[in-house]
PDB file of C-alpha atoms in Angstrom:
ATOM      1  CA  UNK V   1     144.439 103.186  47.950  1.00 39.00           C
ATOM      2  CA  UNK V   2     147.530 102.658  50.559  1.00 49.00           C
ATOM      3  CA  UNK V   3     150.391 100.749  48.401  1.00 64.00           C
ATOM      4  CA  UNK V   4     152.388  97.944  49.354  1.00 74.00           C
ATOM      5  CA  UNK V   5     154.762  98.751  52.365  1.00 84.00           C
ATOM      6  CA  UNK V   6     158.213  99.253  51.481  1.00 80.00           C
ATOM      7  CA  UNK V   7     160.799  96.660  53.631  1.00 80.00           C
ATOM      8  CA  UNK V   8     163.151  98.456  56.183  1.00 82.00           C
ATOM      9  CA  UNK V   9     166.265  95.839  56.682  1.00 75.00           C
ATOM     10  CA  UNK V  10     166.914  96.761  61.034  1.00 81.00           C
ATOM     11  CA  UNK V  11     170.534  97.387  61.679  1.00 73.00           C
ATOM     12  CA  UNK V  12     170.862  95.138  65.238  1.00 76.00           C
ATOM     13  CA  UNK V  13     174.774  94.579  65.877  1.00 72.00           C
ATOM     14  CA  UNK V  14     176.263  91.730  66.169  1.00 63.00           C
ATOM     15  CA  UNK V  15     177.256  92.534  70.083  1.00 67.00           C
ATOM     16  CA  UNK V  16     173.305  93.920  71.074  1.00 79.00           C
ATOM     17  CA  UNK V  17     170.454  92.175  71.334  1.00 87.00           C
ATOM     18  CA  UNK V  18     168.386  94.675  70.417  1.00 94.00           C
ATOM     19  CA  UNK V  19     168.586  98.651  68.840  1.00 94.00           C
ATOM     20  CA  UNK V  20     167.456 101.610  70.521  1.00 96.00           C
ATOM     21  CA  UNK V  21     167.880 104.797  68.657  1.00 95.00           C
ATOM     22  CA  UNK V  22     166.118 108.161  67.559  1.00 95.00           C
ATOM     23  CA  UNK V  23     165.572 110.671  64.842  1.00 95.00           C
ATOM     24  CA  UNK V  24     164.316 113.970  63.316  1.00 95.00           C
ATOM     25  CA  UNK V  25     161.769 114.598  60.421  1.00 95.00           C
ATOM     26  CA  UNK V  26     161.700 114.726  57.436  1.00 90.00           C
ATOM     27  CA  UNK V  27     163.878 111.147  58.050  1.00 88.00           C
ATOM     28  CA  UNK V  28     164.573 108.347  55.628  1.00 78.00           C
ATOM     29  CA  UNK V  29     162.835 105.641  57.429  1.00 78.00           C
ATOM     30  CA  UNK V  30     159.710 107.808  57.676  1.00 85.00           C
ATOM     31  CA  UNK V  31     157.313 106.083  54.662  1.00 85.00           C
ATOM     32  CA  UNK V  32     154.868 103.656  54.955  1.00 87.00           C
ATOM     33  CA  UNK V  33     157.114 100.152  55.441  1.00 89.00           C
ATOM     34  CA  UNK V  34     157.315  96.875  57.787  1.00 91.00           C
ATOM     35  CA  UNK V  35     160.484  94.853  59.181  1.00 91.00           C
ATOM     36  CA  UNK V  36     160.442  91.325  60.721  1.00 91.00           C
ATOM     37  CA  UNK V  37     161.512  92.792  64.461  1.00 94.00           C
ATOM     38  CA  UNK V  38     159.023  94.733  67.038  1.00 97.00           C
ATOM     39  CA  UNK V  39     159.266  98.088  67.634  1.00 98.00           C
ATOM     40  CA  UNK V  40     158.430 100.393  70.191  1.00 98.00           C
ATOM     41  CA  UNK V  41     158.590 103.802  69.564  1.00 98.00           C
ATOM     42  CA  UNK V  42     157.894 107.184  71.561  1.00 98.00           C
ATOM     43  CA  UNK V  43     156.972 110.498  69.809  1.00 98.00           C
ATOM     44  CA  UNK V  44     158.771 113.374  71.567  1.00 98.00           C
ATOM     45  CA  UNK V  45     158.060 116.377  69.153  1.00 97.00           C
ATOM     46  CA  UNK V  46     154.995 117.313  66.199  1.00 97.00           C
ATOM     47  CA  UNK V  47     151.794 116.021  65.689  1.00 97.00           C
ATOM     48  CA  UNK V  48     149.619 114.750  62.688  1.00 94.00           C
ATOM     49  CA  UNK V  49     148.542 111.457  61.588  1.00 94.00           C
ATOM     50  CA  UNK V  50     150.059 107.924  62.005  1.00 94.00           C
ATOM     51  CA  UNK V  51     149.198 104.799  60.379  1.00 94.00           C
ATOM     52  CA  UNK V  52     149.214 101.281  61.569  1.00 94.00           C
ATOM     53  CA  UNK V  53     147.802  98.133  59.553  1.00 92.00           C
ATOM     54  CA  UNK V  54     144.507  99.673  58.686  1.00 89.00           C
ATOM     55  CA  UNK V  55     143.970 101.878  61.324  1.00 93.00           C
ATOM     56  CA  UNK V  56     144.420 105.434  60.494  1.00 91.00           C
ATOM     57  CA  UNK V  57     144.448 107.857  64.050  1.00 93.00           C
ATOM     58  CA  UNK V  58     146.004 111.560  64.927  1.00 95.00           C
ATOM     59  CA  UNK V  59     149.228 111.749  67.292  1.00 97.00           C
ATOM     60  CA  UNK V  60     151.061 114.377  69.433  1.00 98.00           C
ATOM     61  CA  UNK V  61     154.286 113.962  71.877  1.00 98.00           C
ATOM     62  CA  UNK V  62     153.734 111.069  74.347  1.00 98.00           C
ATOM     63  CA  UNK V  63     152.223 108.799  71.729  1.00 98.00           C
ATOM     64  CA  UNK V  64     153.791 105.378  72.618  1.00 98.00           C
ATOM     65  CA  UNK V  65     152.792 102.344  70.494  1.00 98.00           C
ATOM     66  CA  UNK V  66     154.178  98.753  70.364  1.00 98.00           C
ATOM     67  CA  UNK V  67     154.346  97.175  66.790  1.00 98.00           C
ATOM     68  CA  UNK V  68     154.401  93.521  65.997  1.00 97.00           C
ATOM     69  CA  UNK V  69     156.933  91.806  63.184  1.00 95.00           C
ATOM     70  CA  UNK V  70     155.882  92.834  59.267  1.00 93.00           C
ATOM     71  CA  UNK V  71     153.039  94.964  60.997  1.00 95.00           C
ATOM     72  CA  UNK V  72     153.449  98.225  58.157  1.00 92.00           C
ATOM     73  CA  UNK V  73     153.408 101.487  59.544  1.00 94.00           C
ATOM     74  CA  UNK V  74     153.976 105.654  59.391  1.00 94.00           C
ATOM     75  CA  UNK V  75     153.971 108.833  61.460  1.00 95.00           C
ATOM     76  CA  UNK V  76     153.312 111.861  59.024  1.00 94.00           C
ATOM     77  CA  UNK V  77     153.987 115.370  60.643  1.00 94.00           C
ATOM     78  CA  UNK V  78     152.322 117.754  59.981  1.00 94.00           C
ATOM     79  CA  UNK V  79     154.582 120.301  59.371  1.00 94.00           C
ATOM     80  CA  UNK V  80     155.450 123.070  56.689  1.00 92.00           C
ATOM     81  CA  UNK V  81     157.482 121.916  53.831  1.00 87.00           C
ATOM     82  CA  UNK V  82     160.899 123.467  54.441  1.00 91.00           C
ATOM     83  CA  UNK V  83     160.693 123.111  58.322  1.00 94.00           C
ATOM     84  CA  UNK V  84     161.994 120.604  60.718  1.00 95.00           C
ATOM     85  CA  UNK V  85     163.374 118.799  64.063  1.00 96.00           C
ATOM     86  CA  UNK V  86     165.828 117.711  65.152  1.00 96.00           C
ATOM     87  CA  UNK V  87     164.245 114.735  67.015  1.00 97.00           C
ATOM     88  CA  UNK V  88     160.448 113.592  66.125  1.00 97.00           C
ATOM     89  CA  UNK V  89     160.455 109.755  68.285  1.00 97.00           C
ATOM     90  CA  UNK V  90     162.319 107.227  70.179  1.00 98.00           C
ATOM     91  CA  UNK V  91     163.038 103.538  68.953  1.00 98.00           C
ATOM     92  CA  UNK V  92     163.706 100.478  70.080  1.00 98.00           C
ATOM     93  CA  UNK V  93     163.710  97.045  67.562  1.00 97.00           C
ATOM     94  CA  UNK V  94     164.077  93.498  68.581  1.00 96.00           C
ATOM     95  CA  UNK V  95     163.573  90.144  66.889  1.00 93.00           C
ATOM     96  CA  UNK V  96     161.338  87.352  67.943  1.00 93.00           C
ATOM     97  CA  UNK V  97     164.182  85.265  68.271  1.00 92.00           C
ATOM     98  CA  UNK V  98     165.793  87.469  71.209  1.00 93.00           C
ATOM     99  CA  UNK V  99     162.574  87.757  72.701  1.00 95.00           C
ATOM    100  CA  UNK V 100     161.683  84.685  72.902  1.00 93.00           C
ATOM    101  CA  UNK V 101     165.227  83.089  74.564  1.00 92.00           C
ATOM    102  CA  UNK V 102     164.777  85.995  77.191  1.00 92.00           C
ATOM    103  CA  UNK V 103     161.466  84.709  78.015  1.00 93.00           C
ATOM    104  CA  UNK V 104     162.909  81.007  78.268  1.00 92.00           C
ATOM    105  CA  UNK V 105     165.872  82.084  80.017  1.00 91.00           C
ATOM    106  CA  UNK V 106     163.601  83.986  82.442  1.00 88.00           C
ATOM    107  CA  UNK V 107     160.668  82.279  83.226  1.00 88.00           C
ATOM    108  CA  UNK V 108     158.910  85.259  85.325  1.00 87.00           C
ATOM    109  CA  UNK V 109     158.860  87.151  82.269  1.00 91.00           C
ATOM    110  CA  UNK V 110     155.619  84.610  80.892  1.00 87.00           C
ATOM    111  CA  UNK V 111     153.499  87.851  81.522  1.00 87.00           C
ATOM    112  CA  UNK V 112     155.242  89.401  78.124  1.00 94.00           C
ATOM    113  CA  UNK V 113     153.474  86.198  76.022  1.00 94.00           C
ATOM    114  CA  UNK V 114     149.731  88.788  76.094  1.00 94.00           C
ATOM    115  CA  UNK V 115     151.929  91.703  75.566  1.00 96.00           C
ATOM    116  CA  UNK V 116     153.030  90.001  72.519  1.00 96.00           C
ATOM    117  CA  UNK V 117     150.441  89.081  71.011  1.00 95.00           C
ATOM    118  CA  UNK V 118     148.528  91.610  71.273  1.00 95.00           C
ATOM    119  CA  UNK V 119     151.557  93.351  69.717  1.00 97.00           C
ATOM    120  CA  UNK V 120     150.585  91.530  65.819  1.00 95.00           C
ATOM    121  CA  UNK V 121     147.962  94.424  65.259  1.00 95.00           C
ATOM    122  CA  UNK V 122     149.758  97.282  67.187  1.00 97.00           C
ATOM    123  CA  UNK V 123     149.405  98.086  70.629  1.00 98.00           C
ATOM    124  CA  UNK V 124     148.354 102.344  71.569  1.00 98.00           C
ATOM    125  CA  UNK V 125     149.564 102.636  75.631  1.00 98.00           C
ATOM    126  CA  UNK V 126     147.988 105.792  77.617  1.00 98.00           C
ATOM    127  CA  UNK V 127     149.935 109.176  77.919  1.00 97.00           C
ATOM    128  CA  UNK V 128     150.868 108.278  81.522  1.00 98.00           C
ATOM    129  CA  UNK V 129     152.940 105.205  80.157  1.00 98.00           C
ATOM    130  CA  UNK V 130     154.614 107.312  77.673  1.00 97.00           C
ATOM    131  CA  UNK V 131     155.569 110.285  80.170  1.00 97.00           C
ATOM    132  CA  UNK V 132     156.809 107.010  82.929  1.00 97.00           C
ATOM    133  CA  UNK V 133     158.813 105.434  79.881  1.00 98.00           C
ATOM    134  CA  UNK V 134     160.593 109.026  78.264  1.00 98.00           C
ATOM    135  CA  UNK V 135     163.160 108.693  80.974  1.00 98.00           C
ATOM    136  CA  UNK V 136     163.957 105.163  80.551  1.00 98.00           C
ATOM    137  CA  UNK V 137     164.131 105.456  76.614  1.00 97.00           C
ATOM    138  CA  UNK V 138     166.620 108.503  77.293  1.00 97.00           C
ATOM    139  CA  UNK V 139     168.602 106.284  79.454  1.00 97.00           C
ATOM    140  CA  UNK V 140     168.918 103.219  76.704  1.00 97.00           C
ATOM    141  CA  UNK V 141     170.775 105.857  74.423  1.00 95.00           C
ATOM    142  CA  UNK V 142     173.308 105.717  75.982  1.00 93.00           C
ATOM    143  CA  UNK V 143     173.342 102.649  78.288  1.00 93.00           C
ATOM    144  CA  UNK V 144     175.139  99.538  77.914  1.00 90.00           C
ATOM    145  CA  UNK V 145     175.899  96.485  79.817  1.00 89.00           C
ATOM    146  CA  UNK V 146     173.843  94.646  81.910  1.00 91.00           C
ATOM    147  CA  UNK V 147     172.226  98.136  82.670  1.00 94.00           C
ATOM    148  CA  UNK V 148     171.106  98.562  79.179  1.00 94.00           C
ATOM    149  CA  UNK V 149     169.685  95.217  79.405  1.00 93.00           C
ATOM    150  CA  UNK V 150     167.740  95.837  82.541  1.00 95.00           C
ATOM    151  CA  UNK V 151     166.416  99.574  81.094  1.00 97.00           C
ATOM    152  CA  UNK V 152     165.001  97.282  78.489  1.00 97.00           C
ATOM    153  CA  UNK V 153     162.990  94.537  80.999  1.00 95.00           C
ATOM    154  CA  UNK V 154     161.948  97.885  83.014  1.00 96.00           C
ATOM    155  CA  UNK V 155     160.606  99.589  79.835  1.00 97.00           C
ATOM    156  CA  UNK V 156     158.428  96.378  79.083  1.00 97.00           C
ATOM    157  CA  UNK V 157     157.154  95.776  82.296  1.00 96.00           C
ATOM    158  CA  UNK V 158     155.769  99.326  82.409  1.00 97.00           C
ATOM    159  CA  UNK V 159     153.792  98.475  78.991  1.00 97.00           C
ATOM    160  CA  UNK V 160     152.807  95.165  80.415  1.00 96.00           C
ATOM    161  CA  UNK V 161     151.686  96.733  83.548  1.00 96.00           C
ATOM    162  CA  UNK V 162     149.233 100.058  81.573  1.00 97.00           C
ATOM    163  CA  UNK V 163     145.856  98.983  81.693  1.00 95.00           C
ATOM    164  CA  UNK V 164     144.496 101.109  79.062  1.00 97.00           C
ATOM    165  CA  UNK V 165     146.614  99.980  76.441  1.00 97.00           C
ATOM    166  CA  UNK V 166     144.220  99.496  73.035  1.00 97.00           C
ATOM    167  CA  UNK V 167     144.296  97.847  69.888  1.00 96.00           C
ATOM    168  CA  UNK V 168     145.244  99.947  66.781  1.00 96.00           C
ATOM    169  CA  UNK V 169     144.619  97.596  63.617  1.00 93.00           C
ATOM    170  CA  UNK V 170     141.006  95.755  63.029  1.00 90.00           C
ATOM    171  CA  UNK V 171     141.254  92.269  64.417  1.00 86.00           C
ATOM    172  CA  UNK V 172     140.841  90.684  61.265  1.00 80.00           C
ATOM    173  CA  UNK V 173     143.667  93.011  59.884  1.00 87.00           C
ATOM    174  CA  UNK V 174     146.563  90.358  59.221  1.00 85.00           C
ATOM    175  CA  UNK V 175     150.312  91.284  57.265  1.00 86.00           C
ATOM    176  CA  UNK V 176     151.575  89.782  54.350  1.00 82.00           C
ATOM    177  CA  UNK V 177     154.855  90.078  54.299  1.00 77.00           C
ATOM    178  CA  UNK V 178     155.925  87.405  51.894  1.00 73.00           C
ATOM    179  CA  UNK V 179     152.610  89.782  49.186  1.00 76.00           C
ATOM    180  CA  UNK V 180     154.758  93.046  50.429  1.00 77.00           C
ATOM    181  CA  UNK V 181     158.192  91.593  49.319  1.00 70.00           C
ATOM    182  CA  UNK V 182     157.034  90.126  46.402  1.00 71.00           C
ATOM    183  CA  UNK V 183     154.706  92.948  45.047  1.00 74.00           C
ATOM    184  CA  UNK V 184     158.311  95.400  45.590  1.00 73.00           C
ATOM    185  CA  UNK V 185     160.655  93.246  43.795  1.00 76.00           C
ATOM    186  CA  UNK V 186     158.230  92.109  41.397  1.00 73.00           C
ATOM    187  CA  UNK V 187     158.167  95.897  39.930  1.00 79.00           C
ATOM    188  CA  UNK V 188     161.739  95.515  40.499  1.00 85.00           C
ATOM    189  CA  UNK V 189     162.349  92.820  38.494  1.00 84.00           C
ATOM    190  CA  UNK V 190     160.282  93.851  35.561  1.00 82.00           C
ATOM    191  CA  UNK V 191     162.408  97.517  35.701  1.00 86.00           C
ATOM    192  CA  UNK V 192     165.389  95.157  35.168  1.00 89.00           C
ATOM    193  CA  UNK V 193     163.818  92.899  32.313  1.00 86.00           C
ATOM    194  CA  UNK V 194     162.179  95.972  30.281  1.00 87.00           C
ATOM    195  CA  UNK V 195     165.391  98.286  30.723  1.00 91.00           C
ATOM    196  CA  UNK V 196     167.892  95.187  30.675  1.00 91.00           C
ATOM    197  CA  UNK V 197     170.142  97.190  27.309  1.00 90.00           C
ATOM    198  CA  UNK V 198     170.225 100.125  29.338  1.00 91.00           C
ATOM    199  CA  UNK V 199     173.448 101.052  32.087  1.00 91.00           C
ATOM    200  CA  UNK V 200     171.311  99.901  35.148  1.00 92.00           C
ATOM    201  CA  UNK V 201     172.762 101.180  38.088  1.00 91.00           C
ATOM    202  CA  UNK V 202     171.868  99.702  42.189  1.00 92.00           C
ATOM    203  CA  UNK V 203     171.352 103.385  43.161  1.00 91.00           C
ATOM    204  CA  UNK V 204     168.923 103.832  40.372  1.00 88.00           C
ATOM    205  CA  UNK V 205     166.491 100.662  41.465  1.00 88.00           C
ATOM    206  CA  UNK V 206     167.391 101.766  45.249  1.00 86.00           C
ATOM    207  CA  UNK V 207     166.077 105.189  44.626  1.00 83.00           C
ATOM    208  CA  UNK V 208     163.361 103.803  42.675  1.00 79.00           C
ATOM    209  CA  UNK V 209     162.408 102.019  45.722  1.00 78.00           C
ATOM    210  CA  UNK V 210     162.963 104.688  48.283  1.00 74.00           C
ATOM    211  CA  UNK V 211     165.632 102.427  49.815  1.00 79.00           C
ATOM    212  CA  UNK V 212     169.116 103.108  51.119  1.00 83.00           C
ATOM    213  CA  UNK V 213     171.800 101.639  48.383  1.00 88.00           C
ATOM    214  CA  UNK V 214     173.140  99.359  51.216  1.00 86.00           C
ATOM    215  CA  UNK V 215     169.177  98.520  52.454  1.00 84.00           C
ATOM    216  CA  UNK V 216     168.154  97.294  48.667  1.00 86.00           C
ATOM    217  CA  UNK V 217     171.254  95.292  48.341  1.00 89.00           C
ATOM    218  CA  UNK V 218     170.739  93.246  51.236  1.00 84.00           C
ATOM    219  CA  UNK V 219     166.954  93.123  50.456  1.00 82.00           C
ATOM    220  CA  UNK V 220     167.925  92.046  46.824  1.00 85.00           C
ATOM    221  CA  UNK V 221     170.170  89.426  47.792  1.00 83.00           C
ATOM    222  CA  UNK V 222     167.605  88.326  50.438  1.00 76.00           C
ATOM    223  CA  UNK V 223     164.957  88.062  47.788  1.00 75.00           C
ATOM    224  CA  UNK V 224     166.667  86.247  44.702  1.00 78.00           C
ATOM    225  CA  UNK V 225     169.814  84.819  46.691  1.00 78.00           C
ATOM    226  CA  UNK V 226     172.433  86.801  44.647  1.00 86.00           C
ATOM    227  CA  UNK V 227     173.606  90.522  44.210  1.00 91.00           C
ATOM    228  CA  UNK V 228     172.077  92.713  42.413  1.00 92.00           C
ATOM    229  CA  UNK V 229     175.372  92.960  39.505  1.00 93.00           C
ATOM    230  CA  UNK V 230     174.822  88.766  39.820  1.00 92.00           C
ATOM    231  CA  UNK V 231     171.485  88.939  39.049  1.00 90.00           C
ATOM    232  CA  UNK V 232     171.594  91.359  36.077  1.00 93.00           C
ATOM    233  CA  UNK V 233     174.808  89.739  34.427  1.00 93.00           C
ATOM    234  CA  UNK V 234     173.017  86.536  34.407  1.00 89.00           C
ATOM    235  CA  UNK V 235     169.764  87.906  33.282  1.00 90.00           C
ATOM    236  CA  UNK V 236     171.995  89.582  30.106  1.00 93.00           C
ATOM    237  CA  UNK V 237     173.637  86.221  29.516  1.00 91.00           C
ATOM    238  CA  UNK V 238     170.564  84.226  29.297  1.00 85.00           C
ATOM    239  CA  UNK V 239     169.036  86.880  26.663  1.00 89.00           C
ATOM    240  CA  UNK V 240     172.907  86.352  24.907  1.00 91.00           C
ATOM    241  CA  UNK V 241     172.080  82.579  24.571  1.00 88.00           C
ATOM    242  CA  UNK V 242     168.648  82.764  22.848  1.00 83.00           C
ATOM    243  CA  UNK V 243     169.907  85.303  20.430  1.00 89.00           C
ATOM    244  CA  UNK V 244     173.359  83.126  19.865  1.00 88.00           C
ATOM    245  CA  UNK V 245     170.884  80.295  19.441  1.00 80.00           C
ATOM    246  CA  UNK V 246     167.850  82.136  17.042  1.00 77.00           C
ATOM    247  CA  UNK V 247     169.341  85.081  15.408  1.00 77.00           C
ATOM    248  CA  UNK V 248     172.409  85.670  12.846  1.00 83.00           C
ATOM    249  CA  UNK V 249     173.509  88.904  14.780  1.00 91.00           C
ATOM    250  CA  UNK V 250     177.629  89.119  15.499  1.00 94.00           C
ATOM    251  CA  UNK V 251     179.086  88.299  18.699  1.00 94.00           C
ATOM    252  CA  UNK V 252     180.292  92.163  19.540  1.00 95.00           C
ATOM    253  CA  UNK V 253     176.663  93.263  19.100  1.00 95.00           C
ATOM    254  CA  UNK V 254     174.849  91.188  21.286  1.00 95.00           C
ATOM    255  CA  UNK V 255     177.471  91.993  23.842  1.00 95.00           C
ATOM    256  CA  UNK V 256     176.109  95.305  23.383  1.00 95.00           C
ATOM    257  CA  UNK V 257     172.512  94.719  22.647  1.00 94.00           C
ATOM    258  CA  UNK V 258     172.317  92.735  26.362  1.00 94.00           C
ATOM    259  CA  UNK V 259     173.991  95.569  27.955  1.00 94.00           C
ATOM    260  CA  UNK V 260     177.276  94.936  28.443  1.00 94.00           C
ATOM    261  CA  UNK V 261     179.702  97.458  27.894  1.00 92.00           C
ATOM    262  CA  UNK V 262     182.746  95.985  27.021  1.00 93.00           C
ATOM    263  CA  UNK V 263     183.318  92.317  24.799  1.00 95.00           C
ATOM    264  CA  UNK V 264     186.086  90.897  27.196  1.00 95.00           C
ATOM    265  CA  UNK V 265     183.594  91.819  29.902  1.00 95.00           C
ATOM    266  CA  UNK V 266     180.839  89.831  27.996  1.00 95.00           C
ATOM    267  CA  UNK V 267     182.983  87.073  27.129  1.00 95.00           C
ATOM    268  CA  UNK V 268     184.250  86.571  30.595  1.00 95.00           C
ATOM    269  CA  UNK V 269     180.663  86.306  32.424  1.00 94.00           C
ATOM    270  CA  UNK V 270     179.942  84.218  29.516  1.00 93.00           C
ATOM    271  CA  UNK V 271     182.332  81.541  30.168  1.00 94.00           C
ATOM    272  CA  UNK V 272     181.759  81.876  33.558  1.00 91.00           C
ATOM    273  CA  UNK V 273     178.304  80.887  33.075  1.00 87.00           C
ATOM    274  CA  UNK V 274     178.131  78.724  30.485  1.00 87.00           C
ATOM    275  CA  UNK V 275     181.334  77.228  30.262  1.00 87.00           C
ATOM    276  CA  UNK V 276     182.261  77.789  26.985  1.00 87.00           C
ATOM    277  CA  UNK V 277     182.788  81.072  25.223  1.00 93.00           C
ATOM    278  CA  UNK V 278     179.898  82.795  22.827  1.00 93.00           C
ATOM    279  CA  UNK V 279     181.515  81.362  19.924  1.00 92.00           C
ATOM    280  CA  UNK V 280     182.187  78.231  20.980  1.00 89.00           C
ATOM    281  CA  UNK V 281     178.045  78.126  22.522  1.00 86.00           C
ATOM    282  CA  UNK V 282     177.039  78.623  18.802  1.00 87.00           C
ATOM    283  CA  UNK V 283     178.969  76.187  17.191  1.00 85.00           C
ATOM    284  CA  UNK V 284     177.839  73.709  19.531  1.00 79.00           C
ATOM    285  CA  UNK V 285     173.796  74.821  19.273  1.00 76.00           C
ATOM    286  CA  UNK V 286     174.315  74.497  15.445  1.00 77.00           C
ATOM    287  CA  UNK V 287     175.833  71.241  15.756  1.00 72.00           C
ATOM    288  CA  UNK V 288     172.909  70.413  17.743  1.00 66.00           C
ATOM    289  CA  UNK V 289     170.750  71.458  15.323  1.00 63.00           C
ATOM    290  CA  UNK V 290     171.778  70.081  12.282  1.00 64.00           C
ATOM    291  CA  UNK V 291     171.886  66.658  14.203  1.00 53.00           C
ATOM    292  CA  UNK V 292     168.376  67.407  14.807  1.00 46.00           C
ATOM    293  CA  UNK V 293     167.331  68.257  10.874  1.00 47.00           C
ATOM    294  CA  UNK V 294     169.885  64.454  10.114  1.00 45.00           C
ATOM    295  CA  UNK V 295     167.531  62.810  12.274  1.00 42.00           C
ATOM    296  CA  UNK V 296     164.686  63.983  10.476  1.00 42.00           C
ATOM    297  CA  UNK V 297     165.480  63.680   7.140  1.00 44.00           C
ATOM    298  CA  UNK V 298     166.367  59.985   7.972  1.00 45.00           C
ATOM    299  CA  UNK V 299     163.223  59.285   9.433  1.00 44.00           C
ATOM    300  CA  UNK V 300     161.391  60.799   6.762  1.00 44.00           C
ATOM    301  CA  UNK V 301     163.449  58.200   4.553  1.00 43.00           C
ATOM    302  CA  UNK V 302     162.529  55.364   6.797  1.00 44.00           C
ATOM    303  CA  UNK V 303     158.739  56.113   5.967  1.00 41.00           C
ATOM    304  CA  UNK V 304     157.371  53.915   3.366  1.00 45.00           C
ATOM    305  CA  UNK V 305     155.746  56.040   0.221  1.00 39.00           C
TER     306      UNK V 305
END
């Protein structure tokens, strides 16, 4: 059974419009994941097998392929386990959204919209398209400018142009990336909840993941809207409430039974929260509870015998 595909956040600067980079293996990034941008990438060194959607085929230097958005992937080298290189493929990642204003901004360009589309189940190109393109990926390394930009357009018109590109996924193969996202961070989540008394640490759930520490806190925020030390102190201070509200247990040691490690600590996310302190949210749930049991016992009065 192939899991879930981890999310890989792409680092596009502010001043590019798109990334093109490379690296070695054994490499970080190298697991079976998915990101929102395209991809086109180039293998320049090993061989083994490579995984796209659910199509499962062998590669070897020259293997170009063109991935649509959220389309999960993997190259696995087959290699022994204390060897490596230095570079194992070529990448370049762009959005929809940059491709897209290119092709409005340049309306010659209409012959990408196939390329494109065909892209959503990942595109294989033939071996004489990946020895034409090697030069021009080498080129985008480094390049920048206008130069960089027109490396780019050359690079896809030399995809759009091979004739015996072929499908890689089934047709009626189609990603899920709001399932992937929500099957990760559901297992996530529950880590949190079950281990909530515990000193959770980011790098803990990021390693947990197989994430970066700075790729699973944007990918946390991204998922729940807050930070991961957000989300946890507000988790502890909602389990604080129920047991200010049900339980007899002191102040100091549910500040320690939720987590926290220090009482001012507690007592300032609590007031931060809630608005009121810990002591001050109890008095105010018991008067609202003994206004409850006045109520009752005076319509139990009311009742005729």
């Amino acid at each position: 059974m192939i899991h879930n595909p981890d999310l890989e956040l792409v680092d596009v600067r502010q001043d590019e419009s798109f990334t093109v980079w490379s690296h070695g293996y054994p490499y970080r990034t190298v697991r079976w994941h998915f990101h929102p941008e395209y991809e086109i990438q180039l293998i320049t060194a090993t061989s083994g097998k490579y995984f796209v959607g659910d199509f499962i085929g062998n590669f070897e230097p020259g293997n170009l392929v063109l991935l649509g958005p959220n389309l999960p992937h993997n190259w696995v080298s087959e290699m022994a386990q204390d060897e490596s290189v230095a570079e194992r493929g070529l990448i370049i990642q762009f959005s929809a959204d940059f491709i897209a204003n290119t092709m409005r901004a340049f309306p010659k360009l209409k012959s990408l919209q196939n390329l494109l589309a065909e892209a959503q189940g990942g595109q294989l190109f033939s071996a004489a398209a990946g020895q034409l393109v090697a030069p021009i990926f080498r080129e985008l390394l480094n390049a920048r400018g206008f130069r960089r930009v027109r490396l780019f357009l050359s690079l896809l018109d030399c995809l759009v142009k091979d004739g015996e590109r072929s499908q890689l996924a089934s047709p009626g193969y189609m990603p899920d990336a709001l399932a992937y996202m929500s099957s990760t961070f559901n297992h996530v989540l529950a880590y949190i909840g079950e281990n909530l008394a515990t000193d959770l640490r980011e790098a803990t759930l990021a390693e947990l993941c197989k994430h970066s520490v700075s790729t699973f806190s944007r990918a946390f925020r991204k998922h729940t809207g807050m930070s991961f030390v957000q989300y946890v102190n507000r988790l502890r201070i909602n389990v604080a409430c129920e047991m200010l509200i049900d339980g007899d247990a002191g102040i100091t040691d549910i500040c320690f039974l939720v987590g926290f490690n220090n009482v001012s600590n507690f007592n300032r996310q609590f007031l931060e929260q809630k608005g009121v302190s810990p002591s001050r949210f109890r008095k105010y749930q018991e008067l609202n509870m003994s206004s409850r049991n006045m109520t009752a016992t005076d319509q139990a009065m009311s009742v005729p015998a």
